[in-house]
PDB file of C-alpha atoms in Angstrom:
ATOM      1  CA  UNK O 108       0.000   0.000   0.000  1.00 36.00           C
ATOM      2  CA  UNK O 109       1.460   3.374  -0.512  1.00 52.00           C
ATOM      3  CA  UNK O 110       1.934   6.247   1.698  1.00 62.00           C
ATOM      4  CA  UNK O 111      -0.842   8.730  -0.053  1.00 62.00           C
ATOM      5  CA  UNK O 112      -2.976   5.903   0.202  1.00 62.00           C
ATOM      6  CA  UNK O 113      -2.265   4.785   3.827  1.00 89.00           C
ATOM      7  CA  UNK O 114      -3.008   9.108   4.881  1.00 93.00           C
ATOM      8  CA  UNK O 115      -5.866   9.271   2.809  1.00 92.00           C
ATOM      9  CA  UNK O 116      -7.579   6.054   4.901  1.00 95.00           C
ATOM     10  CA  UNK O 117      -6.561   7.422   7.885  1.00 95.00           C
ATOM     11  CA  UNK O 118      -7.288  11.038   7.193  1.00 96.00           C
ATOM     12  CA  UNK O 119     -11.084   9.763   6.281  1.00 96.00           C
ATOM     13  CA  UNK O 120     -11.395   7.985   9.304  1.00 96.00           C
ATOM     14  CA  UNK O 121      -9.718  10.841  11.506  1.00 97.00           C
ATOM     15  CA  UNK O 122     -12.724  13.052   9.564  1.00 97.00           C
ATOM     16  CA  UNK O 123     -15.514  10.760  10.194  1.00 97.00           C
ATOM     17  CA  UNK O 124     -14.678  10.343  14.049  1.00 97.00           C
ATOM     18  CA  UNK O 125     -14.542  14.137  14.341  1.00 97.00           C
ATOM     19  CA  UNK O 126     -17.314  14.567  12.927  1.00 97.00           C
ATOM     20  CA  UNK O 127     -19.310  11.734  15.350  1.00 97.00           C
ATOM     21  CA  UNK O 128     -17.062  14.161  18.170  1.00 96.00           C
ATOM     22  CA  UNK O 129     -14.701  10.866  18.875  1.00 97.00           C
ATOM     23  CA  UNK O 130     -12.075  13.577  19.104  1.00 97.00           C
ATOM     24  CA  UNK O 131      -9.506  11.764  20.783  1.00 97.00           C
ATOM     25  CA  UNK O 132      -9.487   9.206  18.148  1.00 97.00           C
ATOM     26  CA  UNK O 133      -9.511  11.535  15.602  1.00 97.00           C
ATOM     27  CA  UNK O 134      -6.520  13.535  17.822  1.00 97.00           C
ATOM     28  CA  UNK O 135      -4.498  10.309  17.266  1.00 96.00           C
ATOM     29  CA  UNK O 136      -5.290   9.924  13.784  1.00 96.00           C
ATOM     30  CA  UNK O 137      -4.534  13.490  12.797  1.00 97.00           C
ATOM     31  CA  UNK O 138      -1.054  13.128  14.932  1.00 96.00           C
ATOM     32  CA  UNK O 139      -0.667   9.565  12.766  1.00 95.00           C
ATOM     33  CA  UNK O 140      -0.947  11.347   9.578  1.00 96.00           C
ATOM     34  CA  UNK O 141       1.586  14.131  10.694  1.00 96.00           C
ATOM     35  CA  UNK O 142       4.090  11.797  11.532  1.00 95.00           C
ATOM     36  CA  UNK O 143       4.108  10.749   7.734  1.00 94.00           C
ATOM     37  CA  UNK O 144       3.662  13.970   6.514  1.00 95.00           C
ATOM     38  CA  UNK O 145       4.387  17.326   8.849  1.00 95.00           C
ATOM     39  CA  UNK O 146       2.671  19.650   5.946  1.00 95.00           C
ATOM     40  CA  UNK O 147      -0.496  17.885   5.090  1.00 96.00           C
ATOM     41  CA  UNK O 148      -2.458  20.978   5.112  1.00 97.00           C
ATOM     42  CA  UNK O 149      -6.016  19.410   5.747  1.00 97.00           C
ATOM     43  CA  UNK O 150      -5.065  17.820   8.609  1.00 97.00           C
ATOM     44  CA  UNK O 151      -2.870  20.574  10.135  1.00 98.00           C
ATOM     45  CA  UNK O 152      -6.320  22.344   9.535  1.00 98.00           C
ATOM     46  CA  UNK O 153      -8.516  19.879  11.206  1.00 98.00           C
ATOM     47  CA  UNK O 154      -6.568  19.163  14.393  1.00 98.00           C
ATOM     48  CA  UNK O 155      -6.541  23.169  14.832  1.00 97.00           C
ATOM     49  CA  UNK O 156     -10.321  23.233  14.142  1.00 97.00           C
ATOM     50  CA  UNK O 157     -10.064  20.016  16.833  1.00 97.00           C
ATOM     51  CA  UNK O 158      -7.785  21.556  19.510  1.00 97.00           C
ATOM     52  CA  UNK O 159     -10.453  25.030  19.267  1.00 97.00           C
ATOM     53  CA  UNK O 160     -13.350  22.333  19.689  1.00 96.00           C
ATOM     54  CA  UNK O 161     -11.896  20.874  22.788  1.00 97.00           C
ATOM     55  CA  UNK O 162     -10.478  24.149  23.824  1.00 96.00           C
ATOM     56  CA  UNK O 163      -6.643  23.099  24.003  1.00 97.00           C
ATOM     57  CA  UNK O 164      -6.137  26.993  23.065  1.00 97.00           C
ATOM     58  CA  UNK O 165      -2.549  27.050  22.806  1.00 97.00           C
ATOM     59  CA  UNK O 166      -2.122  23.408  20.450  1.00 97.00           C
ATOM     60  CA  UNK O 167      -4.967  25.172  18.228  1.00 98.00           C
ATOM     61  CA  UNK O 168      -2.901  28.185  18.273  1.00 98.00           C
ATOM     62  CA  UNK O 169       0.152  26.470  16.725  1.00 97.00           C
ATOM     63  CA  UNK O 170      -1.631  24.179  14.168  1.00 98.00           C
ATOM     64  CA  UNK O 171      -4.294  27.027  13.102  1.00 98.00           C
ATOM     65  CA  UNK O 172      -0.506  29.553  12.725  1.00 98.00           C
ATOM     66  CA  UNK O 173       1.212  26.446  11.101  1.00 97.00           C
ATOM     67  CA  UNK O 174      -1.927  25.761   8.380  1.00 98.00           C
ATOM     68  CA  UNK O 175      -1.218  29.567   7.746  1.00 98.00           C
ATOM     69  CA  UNK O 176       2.642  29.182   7.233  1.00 97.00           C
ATOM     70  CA  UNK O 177       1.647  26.678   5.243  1.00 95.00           C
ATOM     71  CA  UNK O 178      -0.924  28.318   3.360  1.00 96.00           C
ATOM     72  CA  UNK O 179      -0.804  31.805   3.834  1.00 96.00           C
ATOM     73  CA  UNK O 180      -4.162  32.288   2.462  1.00 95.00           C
ATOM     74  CA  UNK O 181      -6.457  30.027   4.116  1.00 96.00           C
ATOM     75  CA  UNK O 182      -9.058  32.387   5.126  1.00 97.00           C
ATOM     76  CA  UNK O 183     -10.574  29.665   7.504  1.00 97.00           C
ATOM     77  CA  UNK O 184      -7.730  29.148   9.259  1.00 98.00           C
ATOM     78  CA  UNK O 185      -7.334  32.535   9.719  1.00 98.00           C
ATOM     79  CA  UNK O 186     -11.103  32.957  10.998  1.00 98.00           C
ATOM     80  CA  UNK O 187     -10.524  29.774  13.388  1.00 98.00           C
ATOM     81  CA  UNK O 188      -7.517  31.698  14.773  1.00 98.00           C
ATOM     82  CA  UNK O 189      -9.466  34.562  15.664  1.00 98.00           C
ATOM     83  CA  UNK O 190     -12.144  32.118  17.298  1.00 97.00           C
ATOM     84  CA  UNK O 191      -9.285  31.506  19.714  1.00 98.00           C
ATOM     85  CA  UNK O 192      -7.639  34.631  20.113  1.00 98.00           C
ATOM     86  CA  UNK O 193     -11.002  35.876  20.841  1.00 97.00           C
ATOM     87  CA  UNK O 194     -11.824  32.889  23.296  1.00 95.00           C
ATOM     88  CA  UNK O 195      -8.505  33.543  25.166  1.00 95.00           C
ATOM     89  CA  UNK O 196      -9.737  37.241  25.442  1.00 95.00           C
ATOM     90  CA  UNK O 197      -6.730  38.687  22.920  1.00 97.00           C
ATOM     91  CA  UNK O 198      -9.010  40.834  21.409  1.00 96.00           C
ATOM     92  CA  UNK O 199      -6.019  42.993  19.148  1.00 96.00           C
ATOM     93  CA  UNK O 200      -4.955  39.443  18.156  1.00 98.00           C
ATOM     94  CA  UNK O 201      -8.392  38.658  16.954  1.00 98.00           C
ATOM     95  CA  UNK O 202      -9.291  41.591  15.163  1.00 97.00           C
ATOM     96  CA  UNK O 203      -6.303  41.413  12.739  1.00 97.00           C
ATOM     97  CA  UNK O 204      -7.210  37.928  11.945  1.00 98.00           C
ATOM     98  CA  UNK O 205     -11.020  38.916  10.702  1.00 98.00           C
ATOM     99  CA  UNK O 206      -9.721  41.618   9.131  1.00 97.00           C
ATOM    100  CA  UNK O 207      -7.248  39.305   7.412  1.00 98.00           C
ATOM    101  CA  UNK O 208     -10.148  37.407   6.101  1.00 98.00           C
ATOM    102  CA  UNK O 209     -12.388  39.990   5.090  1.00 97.00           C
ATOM    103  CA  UNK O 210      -8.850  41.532   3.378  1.00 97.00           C
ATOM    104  CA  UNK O 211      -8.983  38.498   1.429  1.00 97.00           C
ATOM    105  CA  UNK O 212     -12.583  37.579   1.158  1.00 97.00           C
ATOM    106  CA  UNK O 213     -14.973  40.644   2.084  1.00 96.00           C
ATOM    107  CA  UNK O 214     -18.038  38.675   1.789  1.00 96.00           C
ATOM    108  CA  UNK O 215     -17.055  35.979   4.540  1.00 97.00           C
ATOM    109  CA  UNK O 216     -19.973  36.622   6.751  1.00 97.00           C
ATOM    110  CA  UNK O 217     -18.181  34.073   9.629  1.00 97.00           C
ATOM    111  CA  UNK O 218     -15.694  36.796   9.741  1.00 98.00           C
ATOM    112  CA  UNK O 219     -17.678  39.737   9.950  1.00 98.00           C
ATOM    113  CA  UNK O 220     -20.395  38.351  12.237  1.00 98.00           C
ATOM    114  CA  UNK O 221     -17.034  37.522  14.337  1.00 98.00           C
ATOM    115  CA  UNK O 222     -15.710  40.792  13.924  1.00 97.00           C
ATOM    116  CA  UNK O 223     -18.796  42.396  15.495  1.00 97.00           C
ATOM    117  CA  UNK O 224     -18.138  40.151  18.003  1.00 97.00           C
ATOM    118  CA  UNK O 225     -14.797  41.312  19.223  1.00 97.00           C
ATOM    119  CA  UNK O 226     -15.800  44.898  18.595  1.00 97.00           C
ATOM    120  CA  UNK O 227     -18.539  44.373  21.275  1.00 94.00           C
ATOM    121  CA  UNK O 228     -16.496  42.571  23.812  1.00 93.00           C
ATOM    122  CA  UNK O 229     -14.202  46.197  23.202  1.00 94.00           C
ATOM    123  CA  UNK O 230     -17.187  48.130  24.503  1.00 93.00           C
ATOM    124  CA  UNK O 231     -17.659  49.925  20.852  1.00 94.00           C
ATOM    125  CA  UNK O 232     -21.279  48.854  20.042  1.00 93.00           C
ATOM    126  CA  UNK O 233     -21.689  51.271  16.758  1.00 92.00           C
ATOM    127  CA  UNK O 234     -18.753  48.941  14.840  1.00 96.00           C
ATOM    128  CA  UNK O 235     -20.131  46.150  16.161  1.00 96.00           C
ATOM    129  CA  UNK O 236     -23.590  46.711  14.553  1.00 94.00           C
ATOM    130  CA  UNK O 237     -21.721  47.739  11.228  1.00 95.00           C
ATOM    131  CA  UNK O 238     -20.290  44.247  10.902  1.00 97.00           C
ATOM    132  CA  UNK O 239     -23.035  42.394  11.721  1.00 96.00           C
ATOM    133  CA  UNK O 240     -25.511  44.437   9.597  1.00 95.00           C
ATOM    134  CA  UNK O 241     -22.710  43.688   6.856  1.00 97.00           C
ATOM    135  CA  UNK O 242     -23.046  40.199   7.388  1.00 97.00           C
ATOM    136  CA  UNK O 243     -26.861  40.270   7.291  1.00 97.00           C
ATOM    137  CA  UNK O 244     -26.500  42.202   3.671  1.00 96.00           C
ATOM    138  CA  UNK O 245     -24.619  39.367   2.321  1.00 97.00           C
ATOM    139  CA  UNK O 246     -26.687  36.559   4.264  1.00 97.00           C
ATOM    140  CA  UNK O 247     -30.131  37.895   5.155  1.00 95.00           C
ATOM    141  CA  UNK O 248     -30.581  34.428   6.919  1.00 95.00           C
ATOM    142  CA  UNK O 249     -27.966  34.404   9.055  1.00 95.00           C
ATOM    143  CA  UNK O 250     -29.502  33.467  12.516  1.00 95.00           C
ATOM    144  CA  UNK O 251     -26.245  34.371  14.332  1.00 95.00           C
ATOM    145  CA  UNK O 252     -25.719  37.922  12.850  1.00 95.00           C
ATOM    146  CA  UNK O 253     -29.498  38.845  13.579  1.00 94.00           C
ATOM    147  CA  UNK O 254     -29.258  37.508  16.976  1.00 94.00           C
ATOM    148  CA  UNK O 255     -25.991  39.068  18.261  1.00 95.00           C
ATOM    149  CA  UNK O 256     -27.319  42.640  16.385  1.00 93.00           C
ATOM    150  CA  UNK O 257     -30.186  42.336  18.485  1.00 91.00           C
ATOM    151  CA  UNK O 258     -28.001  41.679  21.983  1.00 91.00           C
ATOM    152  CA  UNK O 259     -25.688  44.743  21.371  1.00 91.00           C
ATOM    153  CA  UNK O 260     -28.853  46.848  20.255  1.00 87.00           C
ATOM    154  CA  UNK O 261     -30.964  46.088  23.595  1.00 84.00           C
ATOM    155  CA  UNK O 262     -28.015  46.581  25.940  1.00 80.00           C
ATOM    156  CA  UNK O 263     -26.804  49.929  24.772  1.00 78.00           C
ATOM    157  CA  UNK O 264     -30.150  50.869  24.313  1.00 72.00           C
ATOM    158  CA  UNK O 265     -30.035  51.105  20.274  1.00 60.00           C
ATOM    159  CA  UNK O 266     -33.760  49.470  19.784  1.00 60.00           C
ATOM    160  CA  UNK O 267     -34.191  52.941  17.387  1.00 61.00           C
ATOM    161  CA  UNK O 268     -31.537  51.610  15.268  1.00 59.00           C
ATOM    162  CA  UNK O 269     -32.252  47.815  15.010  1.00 57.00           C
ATOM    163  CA  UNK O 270     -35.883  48.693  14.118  1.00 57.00           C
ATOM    164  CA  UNK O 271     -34.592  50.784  11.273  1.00 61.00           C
ATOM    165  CA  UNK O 272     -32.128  48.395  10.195  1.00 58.00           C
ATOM    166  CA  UNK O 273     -35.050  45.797   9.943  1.00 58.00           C
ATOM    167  CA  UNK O 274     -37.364  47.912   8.309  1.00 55.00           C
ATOM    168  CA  UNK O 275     -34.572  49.182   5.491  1.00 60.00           C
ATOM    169  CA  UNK O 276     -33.954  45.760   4.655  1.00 55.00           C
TER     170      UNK O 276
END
């Protein structure tokens, strides 16, 4: 059997037990394929994604930064990263990596709706409610945009705004 075909077995299994949240088997079989091959991008990926899951903040750190040394334009590695930053309360950290995304992809509503997010935990409501009503433009069913506009609307008393925002859409 050869090696490609040995990591893409493994790297399907690995996928299928993450996905059924078996994530210490598919920790080992992420590590398994890494052994073979240090650069394989999807799984450098996926154990990031993984390590964020299970909230090992500094191994998702280094995979999510190594996926992006590896690919320097993954935009979802890049959004993941900013997950964590964001989750470890590095706010600065977290804003440069949306605003990476959105540099490379404006429309990625993950990234804006995420972006609002870290511009509310900064106490600046009115750039909050710019991103997510951005994100809303591009996906008018985006549950999670909608909802967090409404949160930062109620508690600094912007109800005015919202309303309009609904009613111009």
């Amino acid at each position: 059997m050869s090696k490609n075909m040995s990591i893409e077995k493994t790297f399907a299994s690995a996928v299928q037990n993450h996905k059924k949240n078996n994530f210490q088997v598919a920790e080992n079989l992420y590590n398994q394929i890494l052994k073979i091959d240090p650069n394989h991008i999807k799984t450098i990926f996926l154990l990031g994604t993984l390590s964020l899951q299970t909230k090992n903040f500094s191994r998702a750190k280094q995979m999510l930064q190594k996926a992006i040394q590896v690919q320097p334009n993954n935009v979802d590695a890049y959004n993941n990263l900013g997950v964590v930053f964001k989750e470890s309360e590095e706010f600065q950290k977290a804003k440069d990596c949306f605003e990476k995304v959105i540099q490379i992809l404006p429309n990625h509503v993950d990234a804006l709706n995420n972006l609002g997010n870290v511009f509310k935990q900064l106490g600046e409501p009115r750039k909050a409610i710019n991103y997510y009503q951005k994100a809303i433009e591009i996906e008018p069913n985006y549950v999670g945009a909608h909802y967090n506009l409404m949160e930062v609307c109620e508690k600094t008393n912007r109800i005015k705004e919202l309303k309009n925002a609904v009613l111009n859409a």
